[in-house]
Coordinates of C-alpha atoms in Angstrom, one line a residue:
Chain A
X559 CA 32.7 76.7 -69.5
X560 CA 31.0 75.0 -66.3
X561 CA 30.5 77.1 -63.3
X562 CA 32.5 76.2 -60.2
X563 CA 30.3 74.6 -57.5
X564 CA 30.9 75.4 -54.0
X565 CA 30.0 72.4 -51.6
X566 CA 26.8 73.4 -49.4
X567 CA 27.1 70.3 -47.1
X568 CA 29.5 67.5 -46.5
X569 CA 27.8 65.1 -49.1
X570 CA 28.6 67.5 -52.0
X571 CA 31.9 68.2 -50.3
X572 CA 33.0 64.6 -50.6
X573 CA 31.6 64.3 -54.3
X574 CA 33.9 67.5 -54.9
X575 CA 36.9 65.9 -53.6
X576 CA 36.4 62.8 -55.5
X577 CA 36.6 64.6 -58.8
X578 CA 40.0 66.4 -57.9
X579 CA 43.2 65.0 -59.1
X580 CA 45.0 62.2 -57.3
X581 CA 48.4 60.6 -57.3
X582 CA 47.0 57.3 -58.4
X583 CA 44.1 57.8 -60.7
X584 CA 41.0 55.8 -61.0
X585 CA 39.8 54.0 -63.8
X586 CA 38.6 56.3 -66.7
X587 CA 35.1 56.6 -67.3
X588 CA 34.0 56.2 -70.8
X589 CA 30.8 58.1 -72.4
X590 CA 29.4 56.4 -75.6
X591 CA 27.5 58.6 -77.7
X592 CA 25.8 58.2 -80.9
X593 CA 26.0 60.5 -83.9
X594 CA 23.2 61.5 -86.1
X595 CA 23.4 58.3 -88.1
X596 CA 24.3 55.0 -86.8
X597 CA 23.5 51.9 -88.2
X598 CA 22.4 48.6 -86.6
X599 CA 26.0 47.2 -86.3
X600 CA 27.4 50.5 -84.6
X601 CA 24.5 50.1 -82.5
X602 CA 25.2 46.5 -81.6
X603 CA 29.1 47.4 -81.2
X604 CA 28.6 50.3 -78.9
X605 CA 26.1 47.9 -76.4
X606 CA 28.5 45.2 -76.4
X607 CA 31.7 47.4 -75.8
X608 CA 29.7 49.1 -73.0
X609 CA 28.7 45.6 -71.5
X610 CA 32.3 45.0 -71.4
X611 CA 33.4 48.4 -69.7
X612 CA 30.6 48.3 -67.1
X613 CA 30.3 50.0 -64.5
X614 CA 32.3 52.8 -65.7
X615 CA 30.5 53.7 -68.8
X616 CA 27.9 56.3 -69.2
X617 CA 25.8 55.7 -72.2
X618 CA 24.0 59.0 -73.6
X619 CA 20.6 58.0 -74.8
X620 CA 20.0 60.9 -77.4
X621 CA 21.8 61.5 -80.9
X622 CA 24.0 64.5 -81.2
X623 CA 25.4 66.3 -84.0
X624 CA 29.1 65.8 -83.0
X625 CA 32.3 65.7 -85.0
X626 CA 35.3 65.3 -83.4
X627 CA 37.7 65.6 -86.1
X628 CA 36.4 69.0 -86.5
X629 CA 35.3 70.7 -83.6
X630 CA 36.3 69.0 -79.9
X631 CA 34.6 71.4 -77.7
X632 CA 31.4 69.3 -77.3
X633 CA 33.6 66.5 -76.2
X634 CA 35.7 68.6 -73.9
X635 CA 32.2 70.2 -72.5
X636 CA 31.1 66.5 -71.6
X637 CA 34.4 65.2 -70.0
X638 CA 34.1 68.2 -67.8
X639 CA 30.5 67.5 -66.6
X640 CA 30.2 64.0 -66.4
X641 CA 33.8 63.7 -65.0
X642 CA 34.6 61.4 -67.8
X643 CA 38.1 61.1 -69.8
X644 CA 37.2 58.4 -72.8
X645 CA 34.9 58.8 -75.3
X646 CA 33.3 56.3 -78.1
X647 CA 31.5 58.2 -80.7
X648 CA 29.6 55.8 -83.3
X649 CA 28.9 57.4 -86.5
X650 CA 27.9 56.1 -89.8
X651 CA 28.0 58.0 -93.0
X652 CA 28.2 57.1 -96.8
X653 CA 31.9 57.9 -97.2
X654 CA 32.7 56.3 -93.9
X655 CA 30.4 53.7 -92.9
X656 CA 30.0 52.0 -89.3
X657 CA 32.7 54.6 -88.1
X658 CA 33.7 54.3 -84.2
X659 CA 35.8 56.9 -82.8
X660 CA 37.9 56.2 -79.6
X661 CA 39.1 59.6 -77.9
X662 CA 41.1 60.5 -74.9
X663 CA 41.2 63.5 -73.0
X664 CA 43.6 65.2 -70.3
X665 CA 42.6 67.8 -68.3
X666 CA 39.2 68.4 -70.0
X667 CA 41.2 68.6 -73.2
X668 CA 41.1 66.6 -75.7
X669 CA 44.4 64.6 -76.0
X670 CA 44.3 62.0 -79.2
X671 CA 41.8 59.8 -81.1
X672 CA 41.4 57.3 -83.8
X673 CA 38.8 56.4 -85.7
X674 CA 37.9 52.7 -86.8
X675 CA 35.8 51.3 -89.2
X676 CA 33.7 48.1 -88.2
X677 CA 34.0 45.7 -91.2
X678 CA 32.4 42.7 -89.3
X679 CA 30.8 42.2 -86.0
X680 CA 29.1 39.3 -84.0
X681 CA 27.5 40.0 -80.9
X682 CA 27.5 38.1 -77.6
X683 CA 24.3 36.7 -78.2
X684 CA 25.5 34.7 -80.9
X685 CA 28.0 32.9 -79.3
X686 CA 25.9 30.0 -77.3
X687 CA 29.0 29.7 -74.6
X688 CA 28.9 30.8 -71.1
X689 CA 30.0 34.8 -70.7
X690 CA 32.1 36.3 -68.1
X691 CA 30.9 38.2 -65.3
X692 CA 30.6 41.9 -65.6
X693 CA 32.7 44.0 -63.7
X694 CA 35.8 41.8 -63.6
X695 CA 38.9 43.0 -65.0
X696 CA 40.2 41.4 -68.5
X697 CA 43.4 39.9 -69.4
X698 CA 44.5 41.5 -72.6
X699 CA 46.4 39.9 -75.3
X700 CA 48.1 41.9 -78.2
X701 CA 49.7 39.8 -81.3
X702 CA 52.1 41.3 -83.6
X703 CA 55.3 43.0 -83.7
X704 CA 53.4 46.2 -85.1
X705 CA 52.3 47.1 -81.7
X706 CA 55.6 48.1 -80.6
X707 CA 57.1 49.7 -83.9
X708 CA 54.4 51.3 -86.0
X709 CA 53.1 54.6 -84.2
X710 CA 49.6 54.2 -85.3
X711 CA 49.2 50.9 -83.5
X712 CA 51.2 51.9 -80.8
X713 CA 48.6 54.4 -80.4
X714 CA 45.5 52.1 -81.1
X715 CA 47.3 49.5 -78.3
X716 CA 47.6 52.4 -75.6
X717 CA 44.0 53.7 -76.3
X718 CA 42.4 49.8 -76.0
X719 CA 44.7 49.0 -73.1
X720 CA 43.4 52.9 -71.3
X721 CA 39.7 51.6 -72.5
X722 CA 39.5 48.3 -70.8
X723 CA 42.2 47.8 -68.4
X724 CA 43.6 51.1 -67.4
X725 CA 43.3 51.0 -63.7
X726 CA 46.5 50.6 -61.5
X727 CA 45.6 47.8 -58.9
X728 CA 48.1 46.4 -56.0
X729 CA 46.1 42.9 -55.8
X730 CA 43.9 40.5 -57.9
X731 CA 41.7 37.7 -56.9
X732 CA 43.0 34.8 -59.1
X733 CA 40.0 33.0 -59.4
X734 CA 38.1 36.1 -61.1
X735 CA 40.2 36.2 -63.9
X736 CA 37.7 35.1 -66.3
X737 CA 38.1 36.7 -69.6
X738 CA 40.7 37.7 -72.3
X739 CA 40.4 40.3 -75.0
X740 CA 42.7 39.5 -77.7
X741 CA 43.9 41.9 -80.2
X742 CA 45.9 40.7 -83.5
X743 CA 46.6 42.4 -86.7
X744 CA 46.3 41.1 -90.1
X745 CA 49.6 40.3 -91.7
X746 CA 50.8 42.7 -94.4
X747 CA 54.1 42.1 -95.9
X748 CA 54.3 45.2 -97.8
X749 CA 53.9 47.0 -95.1
X750 CA 57.0 49.6 -93.6
X751 CA 57.2 51.5 -90.6
X752 CA 56.1 54.7 -90.9
X753 CA 58.6 56.8 -93.0
X754 CA 59.3 60.1 -91.8
X755 CA 60.2 61.4 -94.9
X756 CA 56.9 60.9 -96.7
X757 CA 55.0 61.9 -93.3
X758 CA 51.2 61.4 -93.3
X759 CA 50.5 61.0 -97.1
X760 CA 51.7 57.6 -97.0
X761 CA 48.9 56.4 -95.0
X762 CA 46.3 58.5 -96.3
X763 CA 47.3 57.5 -99.5
X764 CA 46.6 54.1 -99.6
X765 CA 44.7 52.9 -96.6
X766 CA 46.4 49.3 -96.9
X767 CA 47.2 49.6 -93.2
X768 CA 46.2 46.0 -91.9
X769 CA 42.9 45.0 -90.5
X770 CA 42.7 44.6 -86.6
X771 CA 40.8 41.5 -85.1
X772 CA 39.3 41.7 -81.6
X773 CA 38.4 38.4 -80.1
X774 CA 37.1 37.8 -76.6
X775 CA 37.4 34.4 -75.1
X776 CA 36.6 33.1 -71.6
X777 CA 39.3 31.4 -69.6
X778 CA 39.0 28.1 -68.2
X779 CA 41.8 27.0 -65.7
X780 CA 42.2 23.3 -65.9
X781 CA 44.5 21.4 -63.3
X782 CA 47.9 20.7 -64.8
X783 CA 50.7 18.7 -62.5
X784 CA 52.2 21.8 -61.5
X785 CA 50.6 25.0 -59.4
X786 CA 50.3 26.7 -62.7
X787 CA 47.0 25.8 -64.4
X788 CA 46.7 25.3 -67.9
X789 CA 44.9 27.9 -69.9
X790 CA 42.0 26.8 -72.0
X791 CA 39.8 29.5 -74.1
X792 CA 36.3 29.4 -75.4
X793 CA 35.3 32.1 -77.7
X794 CA 32.6 34.6 -76.0
X795 CA 31.6 38.0 -76.3
X796 CA 31.9 40.4 -79.3
X797 CA 33.7 39.6 -82.8
X798 CA 35.3 42.5 -84.0
X799 CA 37.2 43.0 -87.4
X800 CA 38.2 46.6 -87.5
X801 CA 40.0 49.0 -90.0
X802 CA 42.1 52.0 -89.3
X803 CA 40.7 55.2 -90.7
X804 CA 41.5 58.9 -89.4
X805 CA 43.6 59.7 -86.4
X806 CA 44.8 62.5 -84.5
X807 CA 47.9 62.2 -82.6
X808 CA 48.5 63.9 -79.3
X809 CA 50.1 67.4 -79.1
X810 CA 53.7 66.5 -77.7
X811 CA 53.9 69.0 -74.9
X812 CA 50.3 67.8 -73.4
X813 CA 51.5 64.3 -74.1
X814 CA 54.6 65.0 -71.7
X815 CA 52.3 66.5 -69.2
X816 CA 50.2 63.8 -69.0
X817 CA 52.8 61.4 -68.6
X818 CA 54.4 62.8 -65.6
X819 CA 54.7 60.7 -62.9
X820 CA 54.3 61.3 -59.1
X821 CA 57.7 61.2 -57.3
X822 CA 59.2 57.6 -56.6
X823 CA 59.2 58.4 -53.0
X824 CA 55.3 58.0 -52.7
X825 CA 55.1 55.3 -55.2
X826 CA 57.9 53.5 -53.0
X827 CA 55.8 53.4 -50.0
X828 CA 52.6 52.5 -51.5
X829 CA 53.9 49.7 -53.7
X830 CA 57.0 48.5 -51.5
X831 CA 59.1 48.0 -54.7
X832 CA 61.0 50.7 -56.0
X833 CA 64.0 48.9 -57.1
X834 CA 64.3 44.9 -57.1
X835 CA 64.3 43.8 -53.3
X836 CA 67.5 41.4 -53.0
X837 CA 67.0 38.1 -50.7
X838 CA 63.3 37.8 -51.5
X839 CA 61.7 35.0 -53.5
X840 CA 58.3 33.5 -54.1
X841 CA 58.4 29.9 -53.1
X842 CA 56.2 27.0 -54.6
X843 CA 53.4 27.7 -52.4
X844 CA 53.1 31.4 -53.2
X845 CA 54.7 32.5 -49.8
X846 CA 57.2 35.5 -49.9
X847 CA 60.2 34.0 -48.3
X848 CA 63.6 36.1 -47.1
X849 CA 67.1 35.0 -46.6
X850 CA 68.9 36.3 -43.4
X851 CA 72.8 36.3 -43.8
X852 CA 74.4 36.4 -40.6
X853 CA 78.3 36.1 -39.6
X854 CA 79.7 33.0 -38.2
X855 CA 79.1 32.7 -34.5
X856 CA 82.0 31.5 -32.4
X857 CA 80.1 28.9 -30.1
X858 CA 82.7 28.7 -27.8
X859 CA 82.4 32.3 -26.5
X860 CA 78.6 32.2 -26.4
X861 CA 77.6 33.8 -23.1
X862 CA 74.9 31.3 -21.8
X863 CA 74.7 32.9 -18.2
X864 CA 72.7 35.8 -20.1
X865 CA 70.2 33.9 -21.9
X866 CA 67.0 33.7 -19.6
X867 CA 65.2 31.0 -21.4
X868 CA 68.1 28.3 -20.4
X869 CA 67.2 29.3 -16.6
X870 CA 63.6 28.7 -16.5
X871 CA 63.8 24.9 -15.4
X872 CA 65.6 25.8 -12.3
X873 CA 62.9 27.9 -10.7
X874 CA 59.9 25.7 -11.2
X875 CA 59.7 23.0 -8.7
X876 CA 61.4 22.7 -5.5
X877 CA 60.9 18.9 -4.8
X878 CA 62.7 17.6 -7.9
X879 CA 65.0 20.6 -8.1
X880 CA 68.1 18.7 -7.9
X881 CA 67.1 16.6 -10.7
X882 CA 66.1 19.2 -12.9
X883 CA 69.4 21.0 -12.3
X884 CA 71.2 17.7 -13.3
X885 CA 68.9 17.6 -16.0
X886 CA 69.9 21.3 -16.8
X887 CA 73.5 20.8 -16.6
X888 CA 73.8 18.4 -19.3
X889 CA 71.6 20.2 -21.5
X890 CA 73.7 23.5 -21.1
X891 CA 76.8 21.9 -21.9
X892 CA 75.3 20.0 -24.6
X893 CA 74.0 23.7 -26.0
X894 CA 77.2 25.2 -25.3
X895 CA 79.2 22.9 -27.3
X896 CA 76.8 23.5 -30.1
Chain B
X518 CA 54.4 -3.3 -63.9
X519 CA 54.8 -1.2 -66.9
X520 CA 54.6 2.4 -65.7
X521 CA 55.9 4.4 -68.5
X522 CA 52.7 5.3 -69.8
X523 CA 51.3 6.6 -66.6
X524 CA 54.9 8.5 -66.5
X525 CA 54.7 9.8 -70.1
X526 CA 51.1 11.2 -69.2
X527 CA 52.2 13.0 -66.7
X528 CA 55.1 14.3 -68.0
X529 CA 52.9 15.4 -70.9
X530 CA 50.9 17.6 -68.3
X531 CA 53.8 19.3 -66.8
X532 CA 54.9 20.6 -70.8
X533 CA 51.6 21.7 -71.6
X534 CA 52.1 24.4 -69.3
X535 CA 55.1 26.1 -70.5
X536 CA 55.1 28.0 -73.8
X537 CA 58.0 28.0 -76.3
X538 CA 58.1 31.0 -78.5
X539 CA 61.1 32.4 -80.8
X540 CA 60.7 36.2 -79.5
X541 CA 60.1 36.1 -75.8
X542 CA 56.4 37.4 -74.7
X543 CA 56.4 40.8 -73.1
X544 CA 54.2 40.7 -70.0
X545 CA 52.9 43.7 -68.1
X546 CA 51.8 41.9 -65.0
X547 CA 50.7 45.1 -63.5
X548 CA 48.2 45.4 -66.3
X549 CA 47.4 42.1 -67.2
X550 CA 48.8 42.0 -70.7
X551 CA 50.7 39.9 -72.7
X552 CA 52.0 41.4 -76.1
X553 CA 53.4 38.6 -78.7
X554 CA 55.6 40.4 -80.7
X555 CA 56.3 37.3 -83.4
X556 CA 55.3 38.6 -86.8
X557 CA 52.1 37.0 -88.0
X558 CA 52.5 33.8 -89.7
X559 CA 50.6 34.5 -93.0
X560 CA 49.8 30.8 -94.0
X561 CA 48.2 29.7 -90.6
X562 CA 46.2 33.1 -91.2
X563 CA 44.9 32.3 -94.4
X564 CA 44.2 28.8 -93.9
X565 CA 42.2 29.0 -90.9
X566 CA 41.9 32.5 -89.1
X567 CA 40.2 31.9 -86.1
X568 CA 41.8 29.0 -85.1
X569 CA 45.3 30.7 -85.4
X570 CA 44.2 33.4 -83.4
X571 CA 42.8 31.3 -80.8
X572 CA 46.1 29.3 -80.6
X573 CA 48.3 32.4 -80.2
X574 CA 45.7 33.8 -77.7
X575 CA 46.1 30.8 -75.5
X576 CA 49.7 30.6 -75.9
X577 CA 50.0 34.2 -74.8
X578 CA 47.6 33.8 -72.0
X579 CA 49.5 30.8 -70.5
X580 CA 52.5 32.5 -70.2
X581 CA 50.6 35.5 -68.5
X582 CA 48.9 33.0 -66.2
X583 CA 52.2 31.3 -65.4
X584 CA 53.8 34.9 -64.4
X585 CA 50.4 35.5 -62.3
X586 CA 50.7 32.5 -60.4
X587 CA 54.1 33.2 -59.7
X588 CA 53.5 36.3 -57.7
X589 CA 53.4 36.5 -53.8
X590 CA 49.8 35.5 -52.7
X591 CA 47.5 36.1 -49.3
X592 CA 44.4 33.6 -49.0
X593 CA 41.4 35.5 -49.0
X594 CA 37.5 34.1 -48.6
X595 CA 36.9 34.4 -52.4
X596 CA 40.7 32.7 -53.2
X597 CA 44.1 33.5 -53.5
X598 CA 44.8 37.3 -53.6
X599 CA 48.1 37.9 -55.8
X600 CA 50.0 40.6 -55.2
X601 CA 50.6 42.7 -58.7
X602 CA 53.8 44.7 -59.3
X603 CA 53.4 48.1 -60.3
X604 CA 52.8 48.0 -64.3
X605 CA 55.4 48.5 -66.7
X606 CA 53.5 50.2 -69.9
X607 CA 53.0 53.9 -69.3
X608 CA 49.6 55.4 -69.9
X609 CA 48.7 58.9 -70.1
X610 CA 46.8 60.4 -66.9
X611 CA 43.5 61.4 -67.3
X612 CA 43.9 64.7 -65.2
X613 CA 47.5 66.7 -64.0
X614 CA 49.2 65.6 -61.2
X615 CA 47.9 67.4 -57.8
X616 CA 49.8 70.2 -56.7
X617 CA 50.9 69.6 -53.0
X618 CA 49.2 71.9 -50.5
X619 CA 51.3 74.1 -48.3
X620 CA 50.9 72.7 -44.6
X621 CA 48.6 74.6 -42.1
X622 CA 49.6 76.2 -38.9
X623 CA 48.8 73.0 -36.7
X624 CA 50.7 70.8 -39.0
X625 CA 54.0 72.8 -39.2
X626 CA 53.8 72.9 -35.2
X627 CA 53.2 69.3 -35.0
X628 CA 55.8 68.5 -37.5
X629 CA 58.3 70.5 -35.4
X630 CA 57.2 69.0 -32.1
X631 CA 57.2 65.7 -33.3
X632 CA 53.5 65.2 -32.7
X633 CA 52.2 61.9 -34.3
X634 CA 48.7 62.1 -35.8
X635 CA 46.0 60.2 -34.1
X636 CA 42.7 59.3 -35.3
X637 CA 39.9 59.4 -32.6
X638 CA 36.9 56.5 -32.6
X639 CA 33.5 57.9 -33.2
X640 CA 32.1 56.0 -29.9
X641 CA 33.2 56.6 -26.6
X642 CA 32.2 54.3 -23.6
X643 CA 29.8 56.0 -21.2
X644 CA 30.1 54.8 -17.7
X645 CA 26.7 55.7 -16.5
X646 CA 25.0 54.1 -19.3
X647 CA 27.3 51.3 -20.0
X648 CA 27.0 51.4 -23.7
X649 CA 29.2 52.9 -26.4
X650 CA 27.9 56.4 -27.4
X651 CA 28.6 58.7 -30.5
X652 CA 31.3 61.4 -29.4
X653 CA 29.5 63.7 -31.8
X654 CA 26.7 63.7 -34.4
X655 CA 23.3 62.0 -33.4
X656 CA 22.6 61.7 -29.7
X657 CA 26.1 62.8 -29.3
X658 CA 28.0 63.0 -25.9
X659 CA 29.0 66.7 -26.7
X660 CA 25.8 67.9 -26.2
X661 CA 25.3 66.1 -23.0
X662 CA 25.4 69.0 -21.0
X663 CA 22.5 70.8 -23.2
X664 CA 20.0 67.9 -23.3
X665 CA 20.1 67.3 -19.7
X666 CA 16.6 67.8 -17.8
X667 CA 18.5 69.2 -14.4
X668 CA 21.3 71.1 -14.0
X669 CA 23.3 72.4 -11.0
X670 CA 23.3 76.1 -10.8
X671 CA 25.9 78.0 -8.4
X672 CA 24.3 79.9 -5.1
X673 CA 25.3 83.0 -6.7
X674 CA 24.0 82.8 -10.2
X675 CA 22.1 85.5 -11.5
X676 CA 18.2 85.1 -11.6
X677 CA 18.1 84.7 -15.5
X678 CA 21.1 82.1 -15.9
X679 CA 20.2 79.7 -18.3
X680 CA 22.6 76.7 -18.2
X681 CA 21.5 75.2 -21.4
X682 CA 21.9 78.2 -23.4
X683 CA 25.7 78.8 -21.5
X684 CA 26.4 75.2 -22.7
X685 CA 25.4 76.0 -26.2
X686 CA 27.0 78.7 -26.4
X687 CA 30.4 77.1 -25.3
X688 CA 29.7 74.6 -28.4
X689 CA 28.8 77.1 -30.9
X690 CA 32.1 79.2 -30.1
X691 CA 34.3 76.2 -30.4
X692 CA 32.8 75.6 -33.7
X693 CA 32.9 79.1 -34.9
X694 CA 36.4 79.1 -33.8
X695 CA 37.3 76.0 -35.7
X696 CA 35.7 77.9 -39.0
X697 CA 37.7 80.9 -38.4
X698 CA 40.9 78.9 -37.9
X699 CA 40.3 76.9 -41.1
X700 CA 39.5 80.0 -43.5
X701 CA 42.7 81.4 -41.9
X702 CA 44.5 78.5 -43.1
X703 CA 43.0 78.6 -46.6
X704 CA 43.7 82.3 -47.0
X705 CA 47.5 81.3 -46.0
X706 CA 47.6 78.6 -48.5
X707 CA 46.0 80.9 -51.3
X708 CA 48.8 83.5 -50.6
X709 CA 51.6 81.1 -50.3
X710 CA 51.0 80.0 -53.8
X711 CA 51.0 83.6 -54.4
X712 CA 48.1 85.5 -55.8
X713 CA 47.8 87.2 -58.7
X714 CA 48.9 90.8 -57.7
X715 CA 52.1 89.2 -56.0
X716 CA 52.6 87.3 -59.5
X717 CA 51.9 90.3 -61.3
X718 CA 54.6 92.2 -59.3
X719 CA 56.9 89.3 -59.7
X720 CA 56.7 89.5 -63.3
X721 CA 57.3 93.4 -63.4
X722 CA 60.1 92.8 -61.3
X723 CA 61.8 90.5 -63.5
X724 CA 61.1 92.5 -66.5
X725 CA 63.1 95.5 -65.1
X726 CA 66.0 93.0 -64.0
X727 CA 66.2 91.9 -67.7
X728 CA 65.8 95.3 -69.0
X729 CA 69.4 96.3 -67.5
X730 CA 70.9 92.9 -67.8
X731 CA 72.7 93.8 -71.1
X732 CA 76.0 94.9 -72.0
X733 CA 75.4 98.6 -71.6
X734 CA 73.2 98.2 -68.5
X735 CA 69.8 99.2 -70.7
X736 CA 71.1 102.6 -71.5
X737 CA 71.2 102.5 -75.0
X738 CA 68.1 99.8 -76.0
X739 CA 65.4 100.9 -77.5
X740 CA 62.3 101.3 -75.7
X741 CA 59.7 98.9 -76.9
X742 CA 56.0 100.0 -77.1
X743 CA 53.9 99.6 -73.9
X744 CA 57.1 99.2 -71.7
X745 CA 56.6 101.5 -68.4
X746 CA 59.6 103.9 -67.7
X747 CA 62.2 102.2 -65.5
X748 CA 62.2 104.0 -62.0
X749 CA 65.6 105.0 -61.0
X750 CA 67.2 105.6 -57.7
X751 CA 67.4 109.2 -56.4
X752 CA 70.8 110.3 -55.3
X753 CA 70.7 112.3 -52.2
X754 CA 73.7 113.8 -51.1
X755 CA 74.5 115.4 -47.7
X756 CA 75.5 118.9 -47.4
X757 CA 79.7 119.2 -46.6
X758 CA 78.7 120.6 -43.9
X759 CA 76.6 119.2 -40.9
X760 CA 76.3 119.8 -37.2
X761 CA 78.4 117.9 -34.6
X762 CA 75.7 116.2 -33.2
X763 CA 74.3 114.7 -36.4
X764 CA 77.9 113.6 -37.4
X765 CA 77.7 111.8 -34.0
X766 CA 74.9 110.0 -34.5
X767 CA 75.6 108.9 -38.1
X768 CA 79.3 107.4 -37.0
X769 CA 77.7 105.6 -33.8
X770 CA 75.1 103.9 -36.1
X771 CA 77.8 102.7 -38.4
X772 CA 79.5 101.3 -35.6
X773 CA 76.7 99.5 -33.8
X774 CA 76.1 97.9 -36.9
X775 CA 79.4 96.3 -36.8
X776 CA 78.7 94.0 -33.9
X777 CA 81.3 91.4 -32.8
X778 CA 80.8 87.8 -33.2
X779 CA 79.2 86.8 -30.0
X780 CA 76.5 89.2 -29.9
X781 CA 75.6 88.3 -33.5
X782 CA 75.4 84.6 -32.5
X783 CA 73.2 85.4 -29.5
X784 CA 71.0 87.4 -31.8
X785 CA 70.7 84.7 -34.2
X786 CA 70.3 81.5 -31.9
X787 CA 67.2 83.8 -30.7
X788 CA 65.9 83.9 -34.2
X789 CA 64.7 80.3 -34.9
X790 CA 61.3 79.4 -34.9
X791 CA 58.3 81.2 -35.6
X792 CA 56.1 78.0 -35.4
X793 CA 57.8 76.4 -32.1
X794 CA 58.1 78.8 -28.9
X795 CA 61.8 77.1 -28.0
X796 CA 61.8 78.4 -24.4
X797 CA 58.3 77.3 -23.5
X798 CA 59.0 73.9 -25.1
X799 CA 62.2 73.1 -23.2
X800 CA 60.6 74.6 -19.9
X801 CA 57.5 71.7 -20.2
X802 CA 59.8 68.9 -21.0
X803 CA 62.5 69.7 -18.5
X804 CA 59.8 70.6 -16.1
X805 CA 61.2 73.8 -15.2
X806 CA 64.7 72.8 -14.7
X807 CA 66.0 74.2 -18.0
X808 CA 68.1 73.2 -20.8
X809 CA 71.3 72.5 -19.3
X810 CA 69.5 70.1 -17.3
X811 CA 68.0 68.0 -20.3
X812 CA 71.3 67.8 -21.9
X813 CA 73.0 66.7 -18.8
X814 CA 70.4 63.9 -18.5
X815 CA 70.5 63.0 -22.0
X816 CA 74.4 62.6 -21.6
X817 CA 73.7 60.2 -18.8
X818 CA 71.3 58.1 -20.8
X819 CA 73.5 58.1 -23.5
X820 CA 76.6 56.6 -21.8
X821 CA 74.4 54.3 -19.8
X822 CA 73.1 53.1 -23.3
X823 CA 76.5 52.5 -24.5
X824 CA 78.0 50.5 -21.8
X825 CA 74.7 48.1 -22.1
X826 CA 72.2 48.9 -19.0
X827 CA 70.7 46.3 -17.1
X828 CA 71.8 43.1 -18.7

């Protein structure tokens, strides 16, 4: 186990406090590990994914004999030591060529993981198109109804969202939206949603789960007639065709603990929106406008004697005081009648 | 003049921003994600995969961008900053939720008195030098007395009075006191959450209670391995004849416990705060006049406020 470090100076104390649990979490740091054998494809895939994940990515330079499906203890140790909570393990064997395992941890223990096989990969360098700036947040697009119904695809969607886009932010610079990661599933007409009676045997029996396509596009916002720009996509970045292999679902208790939210009161104060706020709307210019509803005022009963703003003109000049008084009176009378 | 062409092209631009789909797209603005739940069209998939994927992606992202541009924005040097709402999809946390820390002794006092936390600036204005100096740290003003080259010394000071050392001692004693109080707060926080011994005692107490929580009050239950023998209360019986003095004492003790309501109310009123000294606080705020005077003033102000004051 990791020894508990006692801070000796202010800097180490700050580093230790940064590692503590927070109510609103930071983005998950990902560790890229290579197994004993990785082919050329896997090396390329991992390099590209790390480029997309920078700066929250740590790459291990040495090859490690790690089999996450058998023994997750090394993953847990690395998670604790590096303060990282996502893993991408690349391992290529004869039985499972070009295998990529995406794993998540919770509280330094393995939460869930999924093994994907890389069928086709085209790197960013092959596409002679401009790339997005590294470090910018990607937009994500998932295209298939299976992402909502099939438990394995739900897990894949959750893993990919957590990997690329996990951080909760409160504002984003609109011109900074530069690239999209689009994940779609091949059609499989004979696929039913997971049959609980058969259980796992159905999936392991015939790996007829449809393939996943991951494409990355740069976004170009063209002016249209309205405030909303028209979107044009240009292919950039890695082109991945993946097939699902083994997986490990999360322990339900651990999952429940991981999904616990902080009390709404703190969130309310931070985000300012616990429930839908009435009488607020965003107009065409992007400004927040509110409506104030006041009761009908009986203008005959307005006390203008107590409105100091109306008296201002009388005190200014002595010479023209009579004139100003005369001016004031009709003005006042007019106001009263309003 | 035939403007229908111009109008048509203008209208076409407007159309291109909207997206029509059978099932509405699930847009999670907080995570910048859009999910398209329409089933994949096999024919277009098989005919031209890449184009089909790109078209579906473009439609999805158009909807997402439309949603993003509908958010309230703030201007910034890099462009408009859209205020994102909290995300709708739930993703698991990486670390468990932090446990709330118990408040320190000062925090409890400040909460009871209503003192707001004020963060002081690091720089302070030095009138002599006419510049902003650090309050502490490098060339800090708190070390001014030690670093002076000349000191005023009282006439009756002992021969070996070292003013530098005296100033330094004052500062180090303050630091030491702060450290001591911090450790006390830390220890109090640990015991408040319950140390191991306390928890062990709690568990043993609970176990003992459960053992007698049966229909027969634990009398006919089998004793499991490893359970300790329950400690019972030893009954003590007084002798039938005691001396008169002892009887008198016992009866008076019983009577004293049966206090009237007035006495109990007086005692309970004083039992209030262990954090705030109410007597001193009232004396401070009322400037020595007392609680009744304070109440009188409060009522006067209240009455004036209700009527409307100076209008």
